PDB file of C-alpha atoms in Angstrom:
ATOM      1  CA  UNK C   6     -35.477  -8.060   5.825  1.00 34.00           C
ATOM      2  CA  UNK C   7     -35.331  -6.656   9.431  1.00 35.00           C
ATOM      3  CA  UNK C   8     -34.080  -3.535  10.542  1.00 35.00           C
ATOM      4  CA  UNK C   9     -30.871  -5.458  11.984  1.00 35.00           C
ATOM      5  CA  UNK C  10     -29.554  -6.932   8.526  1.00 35.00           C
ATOM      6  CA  UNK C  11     -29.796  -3.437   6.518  1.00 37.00           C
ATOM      7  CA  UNK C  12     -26.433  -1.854   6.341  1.00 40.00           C
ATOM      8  CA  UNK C  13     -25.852   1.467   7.654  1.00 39.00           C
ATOM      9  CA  UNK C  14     -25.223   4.058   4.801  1.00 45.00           C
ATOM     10  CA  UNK C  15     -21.156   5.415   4.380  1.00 64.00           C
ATOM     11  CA  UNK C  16     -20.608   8.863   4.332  1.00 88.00           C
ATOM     12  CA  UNK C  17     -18.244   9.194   1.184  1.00 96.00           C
ATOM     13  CA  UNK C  18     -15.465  10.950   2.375  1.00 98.00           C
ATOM     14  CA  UNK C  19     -13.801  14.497   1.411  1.00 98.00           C
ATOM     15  CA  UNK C  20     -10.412  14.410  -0.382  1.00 98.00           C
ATOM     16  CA  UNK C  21      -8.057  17.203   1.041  1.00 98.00           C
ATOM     17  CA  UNK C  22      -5.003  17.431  -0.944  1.00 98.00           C
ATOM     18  CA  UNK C  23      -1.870  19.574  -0.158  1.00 98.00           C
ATOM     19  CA  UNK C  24       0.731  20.730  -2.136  1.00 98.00           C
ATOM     20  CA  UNK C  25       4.636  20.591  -1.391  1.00 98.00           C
ATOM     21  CA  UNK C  26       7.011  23.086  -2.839  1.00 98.00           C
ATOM     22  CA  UNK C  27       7.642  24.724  -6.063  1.00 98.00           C
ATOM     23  CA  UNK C  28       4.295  23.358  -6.529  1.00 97.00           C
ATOM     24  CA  UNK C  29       0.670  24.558  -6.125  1.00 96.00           C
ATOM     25  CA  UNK C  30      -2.733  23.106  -6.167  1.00 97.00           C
ATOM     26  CA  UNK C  31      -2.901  22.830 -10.080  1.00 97.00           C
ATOM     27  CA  UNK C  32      -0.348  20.008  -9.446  1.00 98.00           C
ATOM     28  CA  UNK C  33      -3.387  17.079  -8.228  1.00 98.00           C
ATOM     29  CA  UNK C  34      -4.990  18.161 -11.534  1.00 98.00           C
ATOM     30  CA  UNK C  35      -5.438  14.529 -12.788  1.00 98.00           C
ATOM     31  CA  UNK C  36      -5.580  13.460  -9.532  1.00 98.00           C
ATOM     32  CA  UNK C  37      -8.388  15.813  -9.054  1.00 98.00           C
ATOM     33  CA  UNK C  38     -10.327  14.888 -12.071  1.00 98.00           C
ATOM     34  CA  UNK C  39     -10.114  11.162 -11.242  1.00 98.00           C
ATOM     35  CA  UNK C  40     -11.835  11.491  -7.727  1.00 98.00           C
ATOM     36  CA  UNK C  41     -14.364  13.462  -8.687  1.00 98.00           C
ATOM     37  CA  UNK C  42     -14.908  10.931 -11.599  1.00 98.00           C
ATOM     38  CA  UNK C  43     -15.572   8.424  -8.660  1.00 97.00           C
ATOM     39  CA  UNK C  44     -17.440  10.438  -6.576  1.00 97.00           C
ATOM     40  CA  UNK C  45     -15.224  11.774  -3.933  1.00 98.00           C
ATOM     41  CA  UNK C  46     -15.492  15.801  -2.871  1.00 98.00           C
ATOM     42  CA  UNK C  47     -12.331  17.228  -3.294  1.00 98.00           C
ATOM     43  CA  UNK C  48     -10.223  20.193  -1.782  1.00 98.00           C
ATOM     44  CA  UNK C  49      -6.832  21.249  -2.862  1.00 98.00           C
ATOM     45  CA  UNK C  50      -5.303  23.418  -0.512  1.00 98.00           C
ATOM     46  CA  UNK C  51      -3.427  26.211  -1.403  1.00 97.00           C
ATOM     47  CA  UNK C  52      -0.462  25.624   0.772  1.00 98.00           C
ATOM     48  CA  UNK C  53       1.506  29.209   1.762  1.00 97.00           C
ATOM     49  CA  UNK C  54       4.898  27.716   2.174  1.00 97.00           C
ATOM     50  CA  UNK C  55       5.497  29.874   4.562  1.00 95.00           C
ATOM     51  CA  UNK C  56       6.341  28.156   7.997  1.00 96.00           C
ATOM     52  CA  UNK C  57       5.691  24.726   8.760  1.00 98.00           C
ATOM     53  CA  UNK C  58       3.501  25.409  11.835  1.00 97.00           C
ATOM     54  CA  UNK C  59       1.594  27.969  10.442  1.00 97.00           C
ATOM     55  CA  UNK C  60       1.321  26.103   7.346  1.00 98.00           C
ATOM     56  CA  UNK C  61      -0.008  23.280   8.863  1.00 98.00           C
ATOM     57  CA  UNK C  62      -2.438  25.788  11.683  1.00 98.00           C
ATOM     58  CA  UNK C  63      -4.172  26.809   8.175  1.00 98.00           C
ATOM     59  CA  UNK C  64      -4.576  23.658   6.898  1.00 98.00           C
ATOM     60  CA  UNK C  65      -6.064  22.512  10.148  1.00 98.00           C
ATOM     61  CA  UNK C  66      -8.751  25.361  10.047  1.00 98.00           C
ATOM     62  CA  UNK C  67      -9.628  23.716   6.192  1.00 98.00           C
ATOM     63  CA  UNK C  68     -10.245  20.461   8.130  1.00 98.00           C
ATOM     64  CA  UNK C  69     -11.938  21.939  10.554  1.00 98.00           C
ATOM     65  CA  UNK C  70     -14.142  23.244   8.306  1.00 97.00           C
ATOM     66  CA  UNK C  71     -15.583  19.921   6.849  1.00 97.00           C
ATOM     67  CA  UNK C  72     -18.444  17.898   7.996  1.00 95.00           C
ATOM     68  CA  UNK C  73     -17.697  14.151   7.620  1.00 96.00           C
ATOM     69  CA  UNK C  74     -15.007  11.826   7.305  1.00 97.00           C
ATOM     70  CA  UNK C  75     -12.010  13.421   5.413  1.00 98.00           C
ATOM     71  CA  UNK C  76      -9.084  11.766   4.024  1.00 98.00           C
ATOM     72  CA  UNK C  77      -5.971  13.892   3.800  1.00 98.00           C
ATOM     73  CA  UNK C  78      -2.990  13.452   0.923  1.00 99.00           C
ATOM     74  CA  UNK C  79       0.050  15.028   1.016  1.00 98.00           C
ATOM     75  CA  UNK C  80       2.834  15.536  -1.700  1.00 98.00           C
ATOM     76  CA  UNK C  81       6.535  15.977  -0.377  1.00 98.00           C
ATOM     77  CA  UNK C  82       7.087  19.111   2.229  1.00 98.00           C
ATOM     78  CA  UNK C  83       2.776  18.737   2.503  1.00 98.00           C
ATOM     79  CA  UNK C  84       3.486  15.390   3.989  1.00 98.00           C
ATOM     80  CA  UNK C  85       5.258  17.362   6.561  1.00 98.00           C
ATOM     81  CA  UNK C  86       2.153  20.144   7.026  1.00 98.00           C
ATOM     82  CA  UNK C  87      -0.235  16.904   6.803  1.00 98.00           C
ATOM     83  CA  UNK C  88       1.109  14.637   9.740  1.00 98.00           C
ATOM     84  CA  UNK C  89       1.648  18.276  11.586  1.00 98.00           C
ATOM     85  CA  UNK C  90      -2.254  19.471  10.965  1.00 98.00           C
ATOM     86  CA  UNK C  91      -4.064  16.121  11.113  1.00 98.00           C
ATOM     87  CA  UNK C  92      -2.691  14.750  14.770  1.00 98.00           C
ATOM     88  CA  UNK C  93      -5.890  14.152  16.772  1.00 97.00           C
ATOM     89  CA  UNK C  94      -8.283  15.075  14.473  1.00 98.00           C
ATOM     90  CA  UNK C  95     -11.832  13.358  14.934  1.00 97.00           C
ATOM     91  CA  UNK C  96     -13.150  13.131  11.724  1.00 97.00           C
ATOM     92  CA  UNK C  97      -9.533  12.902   9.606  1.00 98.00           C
ATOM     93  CA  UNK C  98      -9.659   8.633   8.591  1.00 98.00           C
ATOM     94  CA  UNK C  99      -6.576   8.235   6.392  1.00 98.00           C
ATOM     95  CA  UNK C 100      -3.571   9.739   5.608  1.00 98.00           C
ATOM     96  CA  UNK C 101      -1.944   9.624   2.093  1.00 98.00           C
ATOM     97  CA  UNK C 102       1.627  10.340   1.825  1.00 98.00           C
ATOM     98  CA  UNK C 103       2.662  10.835  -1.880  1.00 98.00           C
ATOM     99  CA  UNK C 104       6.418  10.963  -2.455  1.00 98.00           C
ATOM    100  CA  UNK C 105       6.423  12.856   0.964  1.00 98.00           C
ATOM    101  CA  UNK C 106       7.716  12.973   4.056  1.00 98.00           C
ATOM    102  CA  UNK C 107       6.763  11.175   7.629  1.00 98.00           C
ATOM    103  CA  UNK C 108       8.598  13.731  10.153  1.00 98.00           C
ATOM    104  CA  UNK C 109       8.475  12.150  13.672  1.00 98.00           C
ATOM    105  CA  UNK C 110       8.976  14.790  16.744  1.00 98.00           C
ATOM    106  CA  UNK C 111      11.643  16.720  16.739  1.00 98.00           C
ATOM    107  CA  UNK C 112      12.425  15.913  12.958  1.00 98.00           C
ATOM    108  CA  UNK C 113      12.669  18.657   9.956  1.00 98.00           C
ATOM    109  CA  UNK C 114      12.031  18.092   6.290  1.00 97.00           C
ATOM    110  CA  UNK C 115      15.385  19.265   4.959  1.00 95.00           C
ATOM    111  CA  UNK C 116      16.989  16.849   7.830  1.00 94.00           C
ATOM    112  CA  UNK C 117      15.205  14.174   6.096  1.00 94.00           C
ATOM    113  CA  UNK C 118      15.685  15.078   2.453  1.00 93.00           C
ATOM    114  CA  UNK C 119      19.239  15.247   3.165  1.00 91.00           C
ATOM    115  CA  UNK C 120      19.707  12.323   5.370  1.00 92.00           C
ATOM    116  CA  UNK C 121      20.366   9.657   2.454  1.00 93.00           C
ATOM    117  CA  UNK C 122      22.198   9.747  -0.546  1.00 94.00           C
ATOM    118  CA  UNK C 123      20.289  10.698  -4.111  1.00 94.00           C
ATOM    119  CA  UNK C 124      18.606  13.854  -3.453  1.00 95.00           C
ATOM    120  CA  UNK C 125      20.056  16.223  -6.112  1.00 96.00           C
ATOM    121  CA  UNK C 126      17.187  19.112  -5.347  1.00 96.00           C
ATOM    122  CA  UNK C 127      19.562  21.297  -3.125  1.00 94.00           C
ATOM    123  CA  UNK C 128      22.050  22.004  -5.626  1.00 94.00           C
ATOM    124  CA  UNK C 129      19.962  22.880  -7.693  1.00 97.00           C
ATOM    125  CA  UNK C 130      17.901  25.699  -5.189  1.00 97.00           C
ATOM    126  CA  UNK C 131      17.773  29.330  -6.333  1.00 97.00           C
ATOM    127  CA  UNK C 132      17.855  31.729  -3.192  1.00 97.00           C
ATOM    128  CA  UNK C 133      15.572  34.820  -2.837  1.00 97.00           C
ATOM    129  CA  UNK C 134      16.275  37.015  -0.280  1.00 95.00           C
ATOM    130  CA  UNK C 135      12.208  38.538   0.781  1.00 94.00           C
ATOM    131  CA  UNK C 136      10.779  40.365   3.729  1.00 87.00           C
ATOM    132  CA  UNK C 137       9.092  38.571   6.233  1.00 74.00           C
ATOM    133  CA  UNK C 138       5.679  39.959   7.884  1.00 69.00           C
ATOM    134  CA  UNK C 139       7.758  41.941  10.656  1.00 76.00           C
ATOM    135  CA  UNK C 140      10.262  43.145   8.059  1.00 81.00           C
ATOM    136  CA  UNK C 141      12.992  40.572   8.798  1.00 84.00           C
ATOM    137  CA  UNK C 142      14.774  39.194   5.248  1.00 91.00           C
ATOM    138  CA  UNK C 143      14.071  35.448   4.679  1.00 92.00           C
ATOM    139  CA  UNK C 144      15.115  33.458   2.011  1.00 95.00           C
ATOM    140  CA  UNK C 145      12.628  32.331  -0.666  1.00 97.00           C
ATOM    141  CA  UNK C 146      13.838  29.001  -2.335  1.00 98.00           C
ATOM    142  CA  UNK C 147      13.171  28.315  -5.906  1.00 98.00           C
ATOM    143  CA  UNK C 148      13.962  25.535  -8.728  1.00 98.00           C
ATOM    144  CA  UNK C 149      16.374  27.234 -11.434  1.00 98.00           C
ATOM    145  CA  UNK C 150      14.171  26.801 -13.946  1.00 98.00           C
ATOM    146  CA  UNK C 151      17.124  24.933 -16.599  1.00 98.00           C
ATOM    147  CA  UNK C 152      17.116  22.266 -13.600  1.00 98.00           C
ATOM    148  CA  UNK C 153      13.518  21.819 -13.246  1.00 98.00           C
ATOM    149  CA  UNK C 154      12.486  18.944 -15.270  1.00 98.00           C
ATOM    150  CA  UNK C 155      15.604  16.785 -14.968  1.00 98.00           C
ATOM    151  CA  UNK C 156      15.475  16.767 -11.076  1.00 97.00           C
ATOM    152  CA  UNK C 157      11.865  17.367  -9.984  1.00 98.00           C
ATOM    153  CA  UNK C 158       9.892  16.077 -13.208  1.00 98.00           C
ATOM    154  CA  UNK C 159      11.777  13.943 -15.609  1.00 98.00           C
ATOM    155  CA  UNK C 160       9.233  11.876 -16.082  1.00 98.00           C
ATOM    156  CA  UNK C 161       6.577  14.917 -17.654  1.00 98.00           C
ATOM    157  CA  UNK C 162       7.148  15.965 -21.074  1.00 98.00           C
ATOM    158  CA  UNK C 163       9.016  18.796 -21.525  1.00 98.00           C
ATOM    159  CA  UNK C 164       6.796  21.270 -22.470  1.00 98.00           C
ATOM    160  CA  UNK C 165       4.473  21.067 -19.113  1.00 98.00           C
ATOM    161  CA  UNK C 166       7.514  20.823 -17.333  1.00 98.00           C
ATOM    162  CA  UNK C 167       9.061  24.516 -18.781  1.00 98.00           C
ATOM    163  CA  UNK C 168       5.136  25.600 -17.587  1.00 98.00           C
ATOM    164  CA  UNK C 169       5.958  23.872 -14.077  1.00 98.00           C
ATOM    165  CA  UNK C 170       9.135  25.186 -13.962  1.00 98.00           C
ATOM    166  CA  UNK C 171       7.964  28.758 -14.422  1.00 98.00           C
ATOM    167  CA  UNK C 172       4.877  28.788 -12.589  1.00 97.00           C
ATOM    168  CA  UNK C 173       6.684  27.385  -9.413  1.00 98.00           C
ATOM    169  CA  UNK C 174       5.524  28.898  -5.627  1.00 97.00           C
ATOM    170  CA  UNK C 175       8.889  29.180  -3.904  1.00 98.00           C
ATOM    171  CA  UNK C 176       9.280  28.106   0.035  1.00 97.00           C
ATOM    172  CA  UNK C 177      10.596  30.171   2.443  1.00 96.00           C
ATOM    173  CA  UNK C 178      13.976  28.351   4.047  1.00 95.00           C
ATOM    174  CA  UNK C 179      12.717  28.080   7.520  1.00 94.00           C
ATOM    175  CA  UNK C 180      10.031  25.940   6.636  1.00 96.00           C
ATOM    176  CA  UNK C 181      12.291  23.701   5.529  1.00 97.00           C
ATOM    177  CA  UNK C 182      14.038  23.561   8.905  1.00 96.00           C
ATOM    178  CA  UNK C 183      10.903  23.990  11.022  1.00 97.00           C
ATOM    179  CA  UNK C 184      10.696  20.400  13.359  1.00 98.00           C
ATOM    180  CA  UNK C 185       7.505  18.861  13.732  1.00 98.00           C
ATOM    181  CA  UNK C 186       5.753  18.695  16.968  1.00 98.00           C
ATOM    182  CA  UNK C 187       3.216  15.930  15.953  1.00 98.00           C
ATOM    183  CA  UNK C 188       3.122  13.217  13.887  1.00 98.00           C
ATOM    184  CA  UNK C 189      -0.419  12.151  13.121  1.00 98.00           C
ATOM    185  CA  UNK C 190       0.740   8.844  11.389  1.00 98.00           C
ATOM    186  CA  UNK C 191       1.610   7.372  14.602  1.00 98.00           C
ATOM    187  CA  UNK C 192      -2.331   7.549  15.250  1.00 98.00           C
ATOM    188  CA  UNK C 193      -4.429   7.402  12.069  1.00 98.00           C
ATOM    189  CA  UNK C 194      -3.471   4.835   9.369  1.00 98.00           C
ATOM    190  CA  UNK C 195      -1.228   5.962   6.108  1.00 98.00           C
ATOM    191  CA  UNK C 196      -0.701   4.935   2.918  1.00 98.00           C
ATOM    192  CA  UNK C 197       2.780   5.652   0.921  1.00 98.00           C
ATOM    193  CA  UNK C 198       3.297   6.227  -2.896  1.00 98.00           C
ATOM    194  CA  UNK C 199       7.043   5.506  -3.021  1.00 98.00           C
ATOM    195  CA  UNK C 200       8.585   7.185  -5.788  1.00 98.00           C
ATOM    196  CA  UNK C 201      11.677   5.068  -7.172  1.00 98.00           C
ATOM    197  CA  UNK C 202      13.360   7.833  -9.478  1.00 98.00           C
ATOM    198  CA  UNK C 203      12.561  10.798  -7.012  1.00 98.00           C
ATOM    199  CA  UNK C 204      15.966  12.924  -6.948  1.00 97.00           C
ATOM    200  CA  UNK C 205      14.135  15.379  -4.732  1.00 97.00           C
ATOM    201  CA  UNK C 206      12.936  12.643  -1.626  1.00 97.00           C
ATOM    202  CA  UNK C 207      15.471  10.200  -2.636  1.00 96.00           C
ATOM    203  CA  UNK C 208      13.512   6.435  -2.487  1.00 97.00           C
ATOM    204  CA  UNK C 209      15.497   5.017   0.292  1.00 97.00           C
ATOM    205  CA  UNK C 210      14.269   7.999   2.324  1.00 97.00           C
ATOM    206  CA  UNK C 211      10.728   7.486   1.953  1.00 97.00           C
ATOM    207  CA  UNK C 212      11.061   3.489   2.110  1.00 98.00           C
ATOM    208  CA  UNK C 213      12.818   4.562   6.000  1.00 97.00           C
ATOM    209  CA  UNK C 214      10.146   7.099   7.131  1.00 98.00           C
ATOM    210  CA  UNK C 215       7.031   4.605   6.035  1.00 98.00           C
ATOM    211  CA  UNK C 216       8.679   1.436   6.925  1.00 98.00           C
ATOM    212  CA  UNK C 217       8.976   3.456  10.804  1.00 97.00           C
ATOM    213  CA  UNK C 218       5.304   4.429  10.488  1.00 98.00           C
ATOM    214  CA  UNK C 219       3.753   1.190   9.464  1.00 98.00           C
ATOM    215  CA  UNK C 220       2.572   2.533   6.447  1.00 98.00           C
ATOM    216  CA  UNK C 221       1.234   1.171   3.242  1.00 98.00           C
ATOM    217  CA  UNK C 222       3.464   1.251   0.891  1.00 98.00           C
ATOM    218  CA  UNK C 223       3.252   1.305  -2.826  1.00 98.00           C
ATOM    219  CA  UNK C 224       5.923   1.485  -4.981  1.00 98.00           C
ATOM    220  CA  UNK C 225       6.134   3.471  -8.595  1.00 98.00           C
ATOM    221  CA  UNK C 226       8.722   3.758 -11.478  1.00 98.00           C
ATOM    222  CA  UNK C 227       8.045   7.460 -11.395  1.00 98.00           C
ATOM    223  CA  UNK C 228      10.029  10.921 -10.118  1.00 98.00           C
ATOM    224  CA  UNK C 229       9.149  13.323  -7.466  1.00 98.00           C
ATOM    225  CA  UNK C 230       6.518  15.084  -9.712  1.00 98.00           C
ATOM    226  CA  UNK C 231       4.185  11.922  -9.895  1.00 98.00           C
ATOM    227  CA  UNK C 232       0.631  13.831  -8.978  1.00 98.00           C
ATOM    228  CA  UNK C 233       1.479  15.162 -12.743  1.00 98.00           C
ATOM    229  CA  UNK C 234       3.092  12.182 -14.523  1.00 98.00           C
ATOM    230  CA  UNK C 235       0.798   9.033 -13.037  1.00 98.00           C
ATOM    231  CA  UNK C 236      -2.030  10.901 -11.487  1.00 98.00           C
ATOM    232  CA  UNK C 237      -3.931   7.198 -12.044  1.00 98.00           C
ATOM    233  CA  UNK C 238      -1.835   5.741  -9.221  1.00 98.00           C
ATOM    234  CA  UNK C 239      -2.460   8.451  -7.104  1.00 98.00           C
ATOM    235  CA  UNK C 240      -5.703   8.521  -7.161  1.00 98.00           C
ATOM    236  CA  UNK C 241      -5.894   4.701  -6.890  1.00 98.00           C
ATOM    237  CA  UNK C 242      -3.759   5.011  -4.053  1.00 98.00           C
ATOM    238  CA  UNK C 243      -6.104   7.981  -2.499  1.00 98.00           C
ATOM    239  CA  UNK C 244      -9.182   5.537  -3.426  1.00 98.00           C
ATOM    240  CA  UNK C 245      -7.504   2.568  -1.227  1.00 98.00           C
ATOM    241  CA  UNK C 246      -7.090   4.531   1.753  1.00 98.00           C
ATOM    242  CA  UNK C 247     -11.119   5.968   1.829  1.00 98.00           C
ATOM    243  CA  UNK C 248     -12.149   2.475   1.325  1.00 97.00           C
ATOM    244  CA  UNK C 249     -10.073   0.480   3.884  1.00 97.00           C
ATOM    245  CA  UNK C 250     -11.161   2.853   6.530  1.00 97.00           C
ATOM    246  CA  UNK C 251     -14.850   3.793   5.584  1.00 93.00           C
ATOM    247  CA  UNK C 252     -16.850   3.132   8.613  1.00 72.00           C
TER     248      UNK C 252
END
């Protein structure tokens, strides 16, 4: 065999996973336990929902900080932190938008969440009122907790949902409103996990924002909490998007 026919060895890729709200990392779990399984390095961000541009300027310093090819997932409002961190990055290969949003310029993930009918998450928002680093009040947003499982996680038994519910990380309101100044899926190729039952990112909203970007999409009988409830079609999903762009 000459040196022309070997094949150039693949750098396996690092998994970076983010967080939406009334989440945190502990959410990719199963997801987490299934890469690994197949050999992937893994991340999971710890997301401040704080701002969406500072938000996404930390998770850009993670990315930053990894050698190799990285492929970057994103559940819900960390779609939103994802397309915002990842535009232009070298070594970022795929994006993976789970149940998430695709903002485009200009665009904000409430305006999105609200824009068609089925999302049944606002009504159900608990206001906080918090001090912001300056001193300002903000408003911290959280699930009431009686609401929890029938609106973000119907589809995980109860008793890990009451745990969800309780151990939620609220979201300050502006990041909410904060409008994206990049969209990295116009530039590196996506995948979508559409969520069917999702009362939080309501299914024609996702099918919209991923039908506009050209993405991937997969489709799932599941709510918005499916990193928890079918972490196996997450990661399969995650798995697709490192091998259809391995170099």
């Amino acid at each position: 065999m000459t040196s022309s026919t070997l094949e150039t060895p693949t750098a396996t890729p690092t998994v970076v996973l983010v967080h939406g709200a009334f989440a945190d990392s502990s959410s990719w779990n199963g997801v987490v336990a299934r890469l690994r399984r197949d050999g992937y390095p893994v991340i999971g961000v710890a997301n401040p929902l704080r701002s969406l541009h500072g938000d996404a300027a930390l998770l850009r310093d993670v990315l930053d900080s990894i050698d190799g090819p990285v492929v970057v997932a994103g559940h819900s409002y960390g779609g939103s932190v994802m397309s915002e961190a990842a535009e232009g990055h070298p070594r970022v290969t795929a994006l993976v938008f789970v149940a998430s949003f695709l903002l485009d310029e200009g665009e904000s993930t409430g305006e999105l969440a609200g824009r068609y009918p089925g999302n049944e998450l606002g009504a159900a928002l608990r206001p906080v009122a918090v001090r912001g680093p300056e001193g300002e009040t903000a408003e911290d947003l959280y699930i009431e907790q009686e609401k929890f499982h029938a609106i973000f996680a119907a589809d995980v038994p109860a008793d890990v949902a009451e745990l969800m519910a309780v151990t939620q990380r609220p979201i300050i309101a502006d990041a909410l409103a904060g409008k994206a100044t990049k969209a990295a899926w116009k530039t590196i190729p996506s995948w979508t996990l559409l969520t069917l039952q999702d009362l939080a990112v309501p299914a024609e909203a996702q099918r919209f924002m991923a039908e506009r970007a050209s993405s991937s999409v997969v489709e799932v009988d599941a709510s918005h909490a499916v990193t928890v409830s079918r972490p196996d079609v997450v990661a399969r999903l995650i798995d697709e998007a490192a091998r259809a762009t391995a170099a």
